[in-house]
Short mmCIF file of C-alpha atoms in Angstrom, two decimals:
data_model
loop_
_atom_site.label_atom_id
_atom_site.label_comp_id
_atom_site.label_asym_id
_atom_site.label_seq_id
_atom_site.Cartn_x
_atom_site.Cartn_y
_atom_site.Cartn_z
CA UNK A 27 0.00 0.00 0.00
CA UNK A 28 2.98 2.33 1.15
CA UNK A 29 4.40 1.54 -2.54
CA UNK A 30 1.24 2.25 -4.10
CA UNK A 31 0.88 5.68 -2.33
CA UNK A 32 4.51 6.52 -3.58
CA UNK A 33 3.89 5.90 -6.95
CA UNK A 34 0.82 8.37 -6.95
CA UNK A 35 2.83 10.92 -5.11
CA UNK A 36 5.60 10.57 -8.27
CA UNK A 37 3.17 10.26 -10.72
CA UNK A 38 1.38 13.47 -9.44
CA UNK A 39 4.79 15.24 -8.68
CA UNK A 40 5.88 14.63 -12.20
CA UNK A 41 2.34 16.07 -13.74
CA UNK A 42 2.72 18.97 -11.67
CA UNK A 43 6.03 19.85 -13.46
CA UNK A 44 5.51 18.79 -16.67
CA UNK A 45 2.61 21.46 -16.33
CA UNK A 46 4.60 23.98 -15.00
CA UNK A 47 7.07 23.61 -17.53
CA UNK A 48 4.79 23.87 -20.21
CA UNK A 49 3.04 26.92 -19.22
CA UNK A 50 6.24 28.66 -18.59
CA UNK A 51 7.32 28.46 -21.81
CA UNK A 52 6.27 30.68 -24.26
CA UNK A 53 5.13 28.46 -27.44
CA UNK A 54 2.08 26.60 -27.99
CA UNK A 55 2.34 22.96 -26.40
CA UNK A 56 -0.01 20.51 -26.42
CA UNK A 57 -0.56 16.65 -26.00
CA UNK A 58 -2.94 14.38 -27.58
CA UNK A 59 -3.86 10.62 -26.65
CA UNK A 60 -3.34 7.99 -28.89
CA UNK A 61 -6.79 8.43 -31.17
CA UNK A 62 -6.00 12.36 -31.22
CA UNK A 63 -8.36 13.61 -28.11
CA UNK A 64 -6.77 16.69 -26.62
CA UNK A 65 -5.30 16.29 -23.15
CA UNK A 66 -3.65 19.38 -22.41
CA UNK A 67 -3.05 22.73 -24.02
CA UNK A 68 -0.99 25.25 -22.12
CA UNK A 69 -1.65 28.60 -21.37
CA UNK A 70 0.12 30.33 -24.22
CA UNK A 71 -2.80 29.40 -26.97
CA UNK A 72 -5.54 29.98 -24.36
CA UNK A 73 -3.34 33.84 -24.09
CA UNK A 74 -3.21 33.83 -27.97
CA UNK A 75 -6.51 32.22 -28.84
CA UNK A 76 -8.97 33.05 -26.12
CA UNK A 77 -10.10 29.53 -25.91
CA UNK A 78 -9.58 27.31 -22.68
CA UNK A 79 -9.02 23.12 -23.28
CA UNK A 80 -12.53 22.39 -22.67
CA UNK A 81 -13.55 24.80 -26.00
CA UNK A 82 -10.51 23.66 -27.85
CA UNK A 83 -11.49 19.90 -27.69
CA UNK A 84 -13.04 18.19 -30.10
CA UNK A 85 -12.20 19.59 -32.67
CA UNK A 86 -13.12 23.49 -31.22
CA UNK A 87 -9.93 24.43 -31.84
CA UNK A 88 -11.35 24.43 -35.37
CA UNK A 89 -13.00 27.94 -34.40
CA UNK A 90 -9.42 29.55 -35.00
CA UNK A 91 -8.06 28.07 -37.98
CA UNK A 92 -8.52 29.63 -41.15
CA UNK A 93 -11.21 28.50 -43.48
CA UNK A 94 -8.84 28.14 -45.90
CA UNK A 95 -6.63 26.06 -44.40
CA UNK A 96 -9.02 23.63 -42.29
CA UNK A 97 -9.15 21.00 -45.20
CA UNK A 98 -5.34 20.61 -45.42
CA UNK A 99 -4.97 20.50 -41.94
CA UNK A 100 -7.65 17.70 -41.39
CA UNK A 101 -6.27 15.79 -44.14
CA UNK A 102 -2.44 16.23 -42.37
CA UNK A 103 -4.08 15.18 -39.32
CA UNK A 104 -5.51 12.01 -40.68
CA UNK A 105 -2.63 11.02 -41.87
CA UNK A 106 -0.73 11.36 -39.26
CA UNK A 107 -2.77 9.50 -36.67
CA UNK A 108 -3.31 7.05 -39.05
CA UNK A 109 0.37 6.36 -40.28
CA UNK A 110 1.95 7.08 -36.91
CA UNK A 111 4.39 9.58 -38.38
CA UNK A 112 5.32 13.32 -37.05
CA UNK A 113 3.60 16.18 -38.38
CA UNK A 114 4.62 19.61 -39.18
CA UNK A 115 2.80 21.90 -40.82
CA UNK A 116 2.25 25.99 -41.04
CA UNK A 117 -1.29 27.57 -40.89
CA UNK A 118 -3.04 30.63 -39.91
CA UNK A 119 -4.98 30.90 -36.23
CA UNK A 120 -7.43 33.53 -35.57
CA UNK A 121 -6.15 35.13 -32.09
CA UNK A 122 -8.54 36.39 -29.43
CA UNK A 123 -7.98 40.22 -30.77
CA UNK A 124 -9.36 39.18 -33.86
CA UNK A 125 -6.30 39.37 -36.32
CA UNK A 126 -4.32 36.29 -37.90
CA UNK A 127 -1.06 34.89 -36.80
CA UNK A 128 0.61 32.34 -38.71
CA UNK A 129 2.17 28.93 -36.40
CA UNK A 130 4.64 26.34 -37.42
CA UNK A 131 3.48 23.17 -35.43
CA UNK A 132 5.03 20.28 -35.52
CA UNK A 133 4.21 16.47 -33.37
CA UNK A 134 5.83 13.89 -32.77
CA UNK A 135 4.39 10.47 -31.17
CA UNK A 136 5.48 9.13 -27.65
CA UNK A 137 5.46 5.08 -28.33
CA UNK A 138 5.39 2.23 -25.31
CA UNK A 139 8.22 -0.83 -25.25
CA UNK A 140 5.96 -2.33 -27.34
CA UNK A 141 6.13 0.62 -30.33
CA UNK A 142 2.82 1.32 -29.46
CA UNK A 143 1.71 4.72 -29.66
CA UNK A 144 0.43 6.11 -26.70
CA UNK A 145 0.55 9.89 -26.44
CA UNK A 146 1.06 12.67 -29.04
CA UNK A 147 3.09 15.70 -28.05
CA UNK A 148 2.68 18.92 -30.12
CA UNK A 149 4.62 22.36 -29.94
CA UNK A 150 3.58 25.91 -32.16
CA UNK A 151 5.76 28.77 -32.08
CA UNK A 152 3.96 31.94 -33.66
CA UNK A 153 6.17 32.67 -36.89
CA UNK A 154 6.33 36.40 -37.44
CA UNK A 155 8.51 36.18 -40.32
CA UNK A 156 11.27 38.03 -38.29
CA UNK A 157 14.87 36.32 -38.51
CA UNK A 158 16.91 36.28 -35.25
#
């Protein structure tokens, strides 16, 4: 039982900074489960977007993407849930002041011993076309 209750204690210590971590940086990072349901966003796209996780999920996060660009995207997103392969991809999100930004995303799949995919982990950084 002791064991058990140590396990939890790590498990929950190591969610606590992986979310920490995540909304201290200052790109877009999100993870997905293995079929593609969100898990967690961080705080930077609910700051650029004005959406929280629960209005992001299923597929809300389609609110903020360009019409233009939704087909591609969904077709990119297919195939990479369905192929198991990292995705990276530019596109145009609507921010909460009501102008377009353009992201470069890009995910990559988190596989178990077995090569199983279990968890997809996703980062955007907002691409302002300026070159450092």
């Amino acid at each position: 039982m002791l064991a058990q209750l140590e396990a939890q204690e790590e498990l929950l210590a190591g969610q606590i900074m992986f979310t920490t971590l995540a909304n201290w940086v200052e790109d877009i990072v999100w993870v997905n489960d293995c079929e593609g349901r969100l898990l967690f966003i961080n705080e930077a796209w609910v700051e650029l977007t004005g959406l929280s996780l629960l209005q992001t999920a299923e597929f809300g996060w389609l609110k903020v993407i360009h019409p233009d660009e939704i087909q591609g995207l969904l077709d990119a997103r297919v195939e990479q849930f369905e192929n198991g392969v990292p995705f990276e991809r530019t596109y145009r999100v609507l921010t909460r002041e009501g102008t377009y930004v353009q992201l470069s995303a890009r995910t990559v799949p988190l596989k178990d011993s077995h090569g199983k995919i279990v968890r997809w982990f996703g980062m955007a950084i907002v691409d302002d076309g300026k070159d450092d």
